[in-house]
Amino acid sequence: MRTFEQARESQADHLALTLGAAPGPICDLDLVEQIKAILEPFRGGDSRILLDCRRPGVRARLLCGDAWRVQPRDALLKQLRRLLGNEAVSVCYQRGTLPTMPAEPERPRAARLTVVR
């Protein structure tokens, strides 16, 4: 028999983190660094991270790369909820709900500009 944590890890598709929504902390570089430090020990799992970043007049959804897939363990969720608030951290189980990452088009190499003083 599996524990709830084991079941979550095998069934979760991604973690959705809302940054900058009231009453949570402001979405800035310091907050991103704090999140990075929390995620680091849990990397190497199968769950992707979707960041919903909000600032006055601006909203962006960012899907972290495969290097930031995590194991959605209880300890990780607890730390993220302590930092961001309970409503700002969601475990999403439905597959296929994330935006796909488009392939980067081949771009011609731009000429380099060197400034000499």
Coordinates of C-alpha atoms in Angstrom, one line a residue:
M1 CA 0.0 0.0 0.0
R2 CA 1.3 3.5 -0.9
T3 CA 1.3 6.5 1.3
F4 CA -0.6 9.6 0.2
E5 CA 2.8 11.3 -0.5
Q6 CA 3.8 8.4 -2.8
A7 CA 0.5 8.6 -4.6
R8 CA 0.8 12.3 -5.0
E9 CA 4.3 12.0 -6.4
S10 CA 3.3 9.4 -9.0
Q11 CA 0.0 11.1 -10.0
A12 CA 0.8 14.9 -9.9
D13 CA 1.4 16.6 -13.2
H14 CA 2.7 19.9 -11.9
L15 CA 2.8 22.4 -9.1
A16 CA 1.2 25.8 -9.7
L17 CA 2.7 28.7 -7.7
T18 CA 1.1 32.1 -7.7
L19 CA 3.6 34.8 -6.9
G20 CA 2.6 38.4 -6.0
A21 CA -1.1 37.9 -5.3
A22 CA -2.4 39.6 -2.2
P23 CA -2.0 38.8 0.6
G24 CA 1.3 37.0 -0.4
P25 CA 4.7 38.5 -0.8
I26 CA 5.6 40.8 -3.7
C27 CA 6.9 39.1 -6.8
D28 CA 10.5 40.2 -7.1
L29 CA 14.0 38.7 -7.5
D30 CA 14.3 38.1 -3.8
L31 CA 11.1 36.0 -3.8
V32 CA 12.3 34.0 -6.8
E33 CA 15.6 33.3 -5.0
Q34 CA 13.7 32.1 -1.9
I35 CA 11.6 29.8 -4.0
K36 CA 14.7 28.5 -5.8
A37 CA 16.3 27.6 -2.5
I38 CA 13.2 25.8 -1.3
L39 CA 12.9 23.8 -4.6
E40 CA 16.5 22.8 -4.8
P41 CA 16.5 19.8 -2.4
F42 CA 13.4 18.4 -4.1
R43 CA 14.7 18.5 -7.7
G44 CA 14.9 15.3 -9.7
G45 CA 11.2 14.4 -9.6
D46 CA 8.6 14.3 -12.4
S47 CA 6.4 17.3 -11.4
R48 CA 6.9 20.5 -13.4
I49 CA 6.6 24.0 -11.9
L50 CA 4.3 26.6 -13.3
L51 CA 4.8 30.1 -12.0
D52 CA 2.0 32.6 -12.2
C53 CA 3.7 35.9 -11.6
R54 CA 1.6 39.0 -10.8
R55 CA 2.5 42.6 -10.4
P56 CA 0.3 45.7 -10.8
G57 CA -0.7 45.8 -14.4
V58 CA 1.3 42.7 -15.4
R59 CA 0.8 39.0 -15.3
A60 CA 3.0 36.3 -16.7
R61 CA 2.8 32.5 -16.6
L62 CA 6.2 30.8 -16.7
L63 CA 6.8 27.1 -17.1
C64 CA 10.2 26.1 -15.6
G65 CA 12.4 23.8 -17.6
D66 CA 12.9 20.1 -17.0
A67 CA 15.9 20.7 -14.7
W68 CA 13.4 22.2 -12.2
R69 CA 11.1 19.2 -12.1
V70 CA 10.5 18.3 -8.4
Q71 CA 9.2 15.6 -6.1
P72 CA 6.0 17.1 -4.6
R73 CA 6.7 16.0 -1.1
D74 CA 4.9 17.2 2.1
A75 CA 7.9 19.1 3.3
L76 CA 8.2 21.0 -0.1
L77 CA 4.5 21.9 -0.1
K78 CA 4.7 23.0 3.6
Q79 CA 7.7 25.3 2.9
L80 CA 6.1 26.8 -0.2
R81 CA 2.8 27.4 1.6
R82 CA 4.6 29.1 4.5
L83 CA 6.3 31.5 2.1
L84 CA 3.6 32.1 -0.4
G85 CA 0.4 31.3 1.5
N86 CA -1.9 28.3 1.3
E87 CA -4.0 29.6 -1.7
A88 CA -0.8 30.3 -3.8
V89 CA 0.4 26.6 -3.9
S90 CA -1.6 24.0 -5.9
V91 CA -0.8 20.4 -6.8
C92 CA -2.4 19.8 -10.3
Y93 CA -3.1 16.3 -11.3
Q94 CA -4.8 16.8 -14.7
R95 CA -2.3 16.1 -17.5
G96 CA -2.1 18.2 -20.6
T97 CA -3.2 21.4 -19.0
L98 CA 0.2 23.1 -19.2
P99 CA 1.2 25.3 -22.1
T100 CA 3.6 23.5 -24.4
M101 CA 7.1 24.9 -24.8
P102 CA 7.5 25.9 -28.5
A103 CA 10.7 24.9 -30.2
E104 CA 13.1 27.8 -30.6
P105 CA 13.3 28.8 -34.3
E106 CA 16.7 28.7 -35.9
R107 CA 17.9 32.3 -35.9
P108 CA 20.7 33.6 -38.0
R109 CA 23.7 34.7 -36.0
A110 CA 23.9 38.4 -35.5
A111 CA 27.1 40.3 -36.2
R112 CA 29.0 41.1 -33.1
L113 CA 29.5 44.7 -32.1
T114 CA 32.7 45.5 -30.2
V115 CA 33.0 48.9 -28.5
V116 CA 36.6 50.1 -28.4
R117 CA 37.6 53.0 -26.2

